[in-house]
Each structure stands twice: as C-alpha cells, then as structure tokens.
Amino acid sequence: MESYKLKDLSFISKIKSIAIIGASRKRGYFFVKTFFNTFKGKIYAINPGIEKINELPNVSVYHSLLDIPQDESIEFVFITVPKKIVPSVIDDCVKKGVKLASIFTADFADEGTEDGKKLQEEILKRKGETLRIIGPNGMG
C-alpha cells in the first residue's frame, strides 16, 4: 500500500463548486438536497439516467462529470455510485481537474476481500498527483 503524506488542504474552506455523482431521486438525493440547502456555491448533479431533479429545479444535471462545460471547474466531488463504477469516475475527476473526492461507496478494502482491496488499490493508482480522496466508505 502506498504511503501518504499530508498535502495542503487549505482550499477546502474555499470550495466554490460541488458535483454529486450518483444523484437521483433514490440514490444520492439526500446529499444533493443537503448540499443545495447549505452550500452557497455551484452544485452539479451527475447521473446518466436523469435529466432533472424535479424537487430541485435550480440544480444542473449532467450525464457525466466531463459533460460540464470546460470553463466550469469542479473542486469537490461526492461519489455515491456502485463500486465497479468508481474507478471510471476517478478517471473523470482527474481529467476534469477535481481537487477532492469523497467516496461514500462501500465494499472496497473494508469488505475484507481481495477483490475489494484490489479495487481500492486501483483507485489509488488512478488518482494522480493532484486529486485527494476521502474514503472509500466514508464521509470524511
């Protein structure tokens, strides 16, 4: 397992944009609604299967993190999708220049299986040098 050094996290108190990946009426809706009611910056909902969230008409919904216009940066991503999708989401985070990702999905190394451990190691390999990750299976 990779050894970690604490990196500069001073940007956390200045985050201006959040994307919730896995946002829908069932999965991730609570987080979208919570951020919408408390966060003052820009919020993006990501789900390839929906066009809008009726209860939150002011939240922009995109099919992918990469569908958000290039001139709009995303600083924090909250991930709540099935574990097999998480590595590709991490790839998108790196491409988009995301600074921090919180993976709320479970069953990685915490599952205690070799598959879960390998998937978590894969995520760490893909994150690059600039993306910081909280989790998996944690809210930070």
PDB file of C-alpha atoms in Angstrom:
ATOM      1  CA  MET A   1       0.000   0.000   0.000  1.00  0.00           C
ATOM      2  CA  GLU A   2       1.202   3.487  -0.849  1.00  0.00           C
ATOM      3  CA  SER A   3       2.457   5.674   1.996  1.00  0.00           C
ATOM      4  CA  TYR A   4       0.734   9.018   2.354  1.00  0.00           C
ATOM      5  CA  LYS A   5       1.934  12.495   3.160  1.00  0.00           C
ATOM      6  CA  LEU A   6      -0.467  15.174   4.256  1.00  0.00           C
ATOM      7  CA  LYS A   7      -0.843  17.613   1.392  1.00  0.00           C
ATOM      8  CA  ASP A   8      -2.051  21.183   1.507  1.00  0.00           C
ATOM      9  CA  LEU A   9      -5.784  21.117   2.149  1.00  0.00           C
ATOM     10  CA  SER A  10      -6.275  24.838   2.744  1.00  0.00           C
ATOM     11  CA  PHE A  11      -8.534  25.081  -0.327  1.00  0.00           C
ATOM     12  CA  ILE A  12     -11.276  23.107   1.448  1.00  0.00           C
ATOM     13  CA  SER A  13     -12.670  26.167   3.199  1.00  0.00           C
ATOM     14  CA  LYS A  14     -12.851  27.994  -0.156  1.00  0.00           C
ATOM     15  CA  ILE A  15     -14.620  25.376  -2.301  1.00  0.00           C
ATOM     16  CA  LYS A  16     -16.969  27.049  -4.788  1.00  0.00           C
ATOM     17  CA  SER A  17     -18.279  24.073  -6.753  1.00  0.00           C
ATOM     18  CA  ILE A  18     -19.506  20.580  -5.918  1.00  0.00           C
ATOM     19  CA  ALA A  19     -20.625  17.672  -8.072  1.00  0.00           C
ATOM     20  CA  ILE A  20     -22.657  14.822  -6.624  1.00  0.00           C
ATOM     21  CA  ILE A  21     -22.058  11.733  -8.744  1.00  0.00           C
ATOM     22  CA  GLY A  22     -24.892   9.272  -8.474  1.00  0.00           C
ATOM     23  CA  ALA A  23     -27.530  11.893  -7.781  1.00  0.00           C
ATOM     24  CA  SER A  24     -31.074  10.673  -8.289  1.00  0.00           C
ATOM     25  CA  ARG A  25     -34.418  10.598  -6.555  1.00  0.00           C
ATOM     26  CA  LYS A  26     -33.411   7.410  -4.719  1.00  0.00           C
ATOM     27  CA  ARG A  27     -29.616   7.209  -4.505  1.00  0.00           C
ATOM     28  CA  GLY A  28     -27.741  10.344  -3.599  1.00  0.00           C
ATOM     29  CA  TYR A  29     -30.811  12.587  -3.456  1.00  0.00           C
ATOM     30  CA  PHE A  30     -30.339  13.243   0.255  1.00  0.00           C
ATOM     31  CA  PHE A  31     -26.835  14.563  -0.438  1.00  0.00           C
ATOM     32  CA  VAL A  32     -27.937  16.769  -3.331  1.00  0.00           C
ATOM     33  CA  LYS A  33     -30.716  18.238  -1.209  1.00  0.00           C
ATOM     34  CA  THR A  34     -28.416  18.725   1.797  1.00  0.00           C
ATOM     35  CA  PHE A  35     -25.747  20.477  -0.262  1.00  0.00           C
ATOM     36  CA  PHE A  36     -28.420  22.533  -2.038  1.00  0.00           C
ATOM     37  CA  ASN A  37     -29.814  23.727   1.280  1.00  0.00           C
ATOM     38  CA  THR A  38     -26.448  24.512   2.896  1.00  0.00           C
ATOM     39  CA  PHE A  39     -23.761  25.124   0.264  1.00  0.00           C
ATOM     40  CA  LYS A  40     -23.527  28.610  -1.242  1.00  0.00           C
ATOM     41  CA  GLY A  41     -21.518  27.665  -4.334  1.00  0.00           C
ATOM     42  CA  LYS A  42     -22.420  25.948  -7.611  1.00  0.00           C
ATOM     43  CA  ILE A  43     -23.872  22.420  -7.374  1.00  0.00           C
ATOM     44  CA  TYR A  44     -23.923  19.890 -10.190  1.00  0.00           C
ATOM     45  CA  ALA A  45     -25.827  16.605 -10.117  1.00  0.00           C
ATOM     46  CA  ILE A  46     -24.359  13.779 -12.195  1.00  0.00           C
ATOM     47  CA  ASN A  47     -26.446  10.839 -13.382  1.00  0.00           C
ATOM     48  CA  PRO A  48     -26.614   9.456 -16.934  1.00  0.00           C
ATOM     49  CA  GLY A  49     -30.200   8.309 -16.399  1.00  0.00           C
ATOM     50  CA  ILE A  50     -31.963  11.534 -15.457  1.00  0.00           C
ATOM     51  CA  GLU A  51     -32.466  14.968 -16.993  1.00  0.00           C
ATOM     52  CA  LYS A  52     -33.527  16.910 -13.900  1.00  0.00           C
ATOM     53  CA  ILE A  53     -34.428  16.610 -10.256  1.00  0.00           C
ATOM     54  CA  ASN A  54     -37.976  17.968 -10.006  1.00  0.00           C
ATOM     55  CA  GLU A  55     -37.653  18.906  -6.345  1.00  0.00           C
ATOM     56  CA  LEU A  56     -34.514  20.953  -7.046  1.00  0.00           C
ATOM     57  CA  PRO A  57     -35.081  22.830 -10.314  1.00  0.00           C
ATOM     58  CA  ASN A  58     -32.035  25.091  -9.825  1.00  0.00           C
ATOM     59  CA  VAL A  59     -29.574  22.185  -9.743  1.00  0.00           C
ATOM     60  CA  SER A  60     -27.923  21.453 -13.095  1.00  0.00           C
ATOM     61  CA  VAL A  61     -27.994  17.745 -14.001  1.00  0.00           C
ATOM     62  CA  TYR A  62     -25.352  16.253 -16.316  1.00  0.00           C
ATOM     63  CA  HIS A  63     -24.817  12.732 -17.612  1.00  0.00           C
ATOM     64  CA  SER A  64     -21.108  12.797 -16.810  1.00  0.00           C
ATOM     65  CA  LEU A  65     -18.623  14.961 -14.975  1.00  0.00           C
ATOM     66  CA  LEU A  66     -16.955  15.554 -18.346  1.00  0.00           C
ATOM     67  CA  ASP A  67     -20.214  16.964 -19.772  1.00  0.00           C
ATOM     68  CA  ILE A  68     -19.891  20.008 -17.523  1.00  0.00           C
ATOM     69  CA  PRO A  69     -18.509  22.838 -19.683  1.00  0.00           C
ATOM     70  CA  GLN A  70     -14.706  23.072 -19.633  1.00  0.00           C
ATOM     71  CA  ASP A  71     -14.736  26.639 -18.348  1.00  0.00           C
ATOM     72  CA  GLU A  72     -16.612  25.497 -15.215  1.00  0.00           C
ATOM     73  CA  SER A  73     -14.257  23.936 -12.703  1.00  0.00           C
ATOM     74  CA  ILE A  74     -15.313  21.377 -10.119  1.00  0.00           C
ATOM     75  CA  GLU A  75     -13.351  21.438  -6.885  1.00  0.00           C
ATOM     76  CA  PHE A  76     -15.133  18.771  -4.826  1.00  0.00           C
ATOM     77  CA  VAL A  77     -16.881  15.591  -5.939  1.00  0.00           C
ATOM     78  CA  PHE A  78     -19.080  13.464  -3.707  1.00  0.00           C
ATOM     79  CA  ILE A  79     -19.295   9.945  -5.152  1.00  0.00           C
ATOM     80  CA  THR A  80     -22.225   7.675  -4.360  1.00  0.00           C
ATOM     81  CA  VAL A  81     -22.302   5.084  -7.139  1.00  0.00           C
ATOM     82  CA  PRO A  82     -21.800   1.296  -7.208  1.00  0.00           C
ATOM     83  CA  LYS A  83     -18.193   0.321  -6.507  1.00  0.00           C
ATOM     84  CA  LYS A  84     -17.450  -1.003 -10.005  1.00  0.00           C
ATOM     85  CA  ILE A  85     -18.153   2.443 -11.468  1.00  0.00           C
ATOM     86  CA  VAL A  86     -15.886   4.331  -9.045  1.00  0.00           C
ATOM     87  CA  PRO A  87     -12.586   3.795 -10.975  1.00  0.00           C
ATOM     88  CA  SER A  88     -14.009   5.399 -14.130  1.00  0.00           C
ATOM     89  CA  VAL A  89     -15.404   8.261 -12.024  1.00  0.00           C
ATOM     90  CA  ILE A  90     -11.907   8.786 -10.584  1.00  0.00           C
ATOM     91  CA  ASP A  91     -10.549   8.904 -14.157  1.00  0.00           C
ATOM     92  CA  ASP A  92     -13.102  11.617 -14.976  1.00  0.00           C
ATOM     93  CA  CYS A  93     -12.150  13.537 -11.817  1.00  0.00           C
ATOM     94  CA  VAL A  94      -8.506  13.566 -12.878  1.00  0.00           C
ATOM     95  CA  LYS A  95      -9.411  14.699 -16.414  1.00  0.00           C
ATOM     96  CA  LYS A  96     -11.652  17.462 -15.042  1.00  0.00           C
ATOM     97  CA  GLY A  97      -9.009  18.671 -12.557  1.00  0.00           C
ATOM     98  CA  VAL A  98     -11.030  17.956  -9.410  1.00  0.00           C
ATOM     99  CA  LYS A  99      -9.104  18.673  -6.198  1.00  0.00           C
ATOM    100  CA  LEU A 100     -11.016  16.495  -3.698  1.00  0.00           C
ATOM    101  CA  ALA A 101     -13.254  13.436  -3.998  1.00  0.00           C
ATOM    102  CA  SER A 102     -15.198  11.795  -1.194  1.00  0.00           C
ATOM    103  CA  ILE A 103     -16.161   8.198  -1.960  1.00  0.00           C
ATOM    104  CA  PHE A 104     -19.239   7.226   0.018  1.00  0.00           C
ATOM    105  CA  THR A 105     -19.429   3.798  -1.631  1.00  0.00           C
ATOM    106  CA  ALA A 106     -18.628   0.714   0.472  1.00  0.00           C
ATOM    107  CA  ASP A 107     -17.159  -2.748  -0.147  1.00  0.00           C
ATOM    108  CA  PHE A 108     -13.592  -1.893  -1.022  1.00  0.00           C
ATOM    109  CA  ALA A 109     -10.785  -2.838   1.384  1.00  0.00           C
ATOM    110  CA  ASP A 110     -13.331  -2.528   4.199  1.00  0.00           C
ATOM    111  CA  GLU A 111     -15.100  -5.576   2.742  1.00  0.00           C
ATOM    112  CA  GLY A 112     -12.112  -7.739   3.631  1.00  0.00           C
ATOM    113  CA  THR A 113     -11.944  -9.476   0.256  1.00  0.00           C
ATOM    114  CA  GLU A 114      -9.093  -9.499  -2.236  1.00  0.00           C
ATOM    115  CA  ASP A 115     -11.396  -8.033  -4.904  1.00  0.00           C
ATOM    116  CA  GLY A 116     -12.305  -5.118  -2.642  1.00  0.00           C
ATOM    117  CA  LYS A 117      -8.647  -4.480  -1.778  1.00  0.00           C
ATOM    118  CA  LYS A 118      -7.597  -4.635  -5.452  1.00  0.00           C
ATOM    119  CA  LEU A 119     -10.338  -2.215  -6.466  1.00  0.00           C
ATOM    120  CA  GLN A 120      -9.246   0.249  -3.778  1.00  0.00           C
ATOM    121  CA  GLU A 121      -5.613  -0.040  -4.901  1.00  0.00           C
ATOM    122  CA  GLU A 122      -6.763   0.595  -8.486  1.00  0.00           C
ATOM    123  CA  ILE A 123      -8.454   3.803  -7.389  1.00  0.00           C
ATOM    124  CA  LEU A 124      -5.274   4.968  -5.664  1.00  0.00           C
ATOM    125  CA  LYS A 125      -3.246   4.278  -8.810  1.00  0.00           C
ATOM    126  CA  ARG A 126      -5.667   6.252 -10.977  1.00  0.00           C
ATOM    127  CA  LYS A 127      -5.996   9.344  -8.761  1.00  0.00           C
ATOM    128  CA  GLY A 128      -2.810  11.016  -9.991  1.00  0.00           C
ATOM    129  CA  GLU A 129      -0.836  13.591  -8.036  1.00  0.00           C
ATOM    130  CA  THR A 130      -3.404  16.351  -7.573  1.00  0.00           C
ATOM    131  CA  LEU A 131      -6.633  14.557  -6.621  1.00  0.00           C
ATOM    132  CA  ARG A 132      -7.112  13.928  -2.911  1.00  0.00           C
ATOM    133  CA  ILE A 133      -9.509  11.180  -1.851  1.00  0.00           C
ATOM    134  CA  ILE A 134     -11.574  10.681   1.288  1.00  0.00           C
ATOM    135  CA  GLY A 135     -12.785   7.101   1.682  1.00  0.00           C
ATOM    136  CA  PRO A 136     -13.924   4.833   0.248  1.00  0.00           C
ATOM    137  CA  ASN A 137     -16.781   4.080   2.589  1.00  0.00           C
ATOM    138  CA  GLY A 138     -16.565   7.344   4.424  1.00  0.00           C
ATOM    139  CA  MET A 139     -17.904  10.829   4.527  1.00  0.00           C
ATOM    140  CA  GLY A 140     -14.661  12.348   5.715  1.00  0.00           C
TER     141      GLY A 140
END
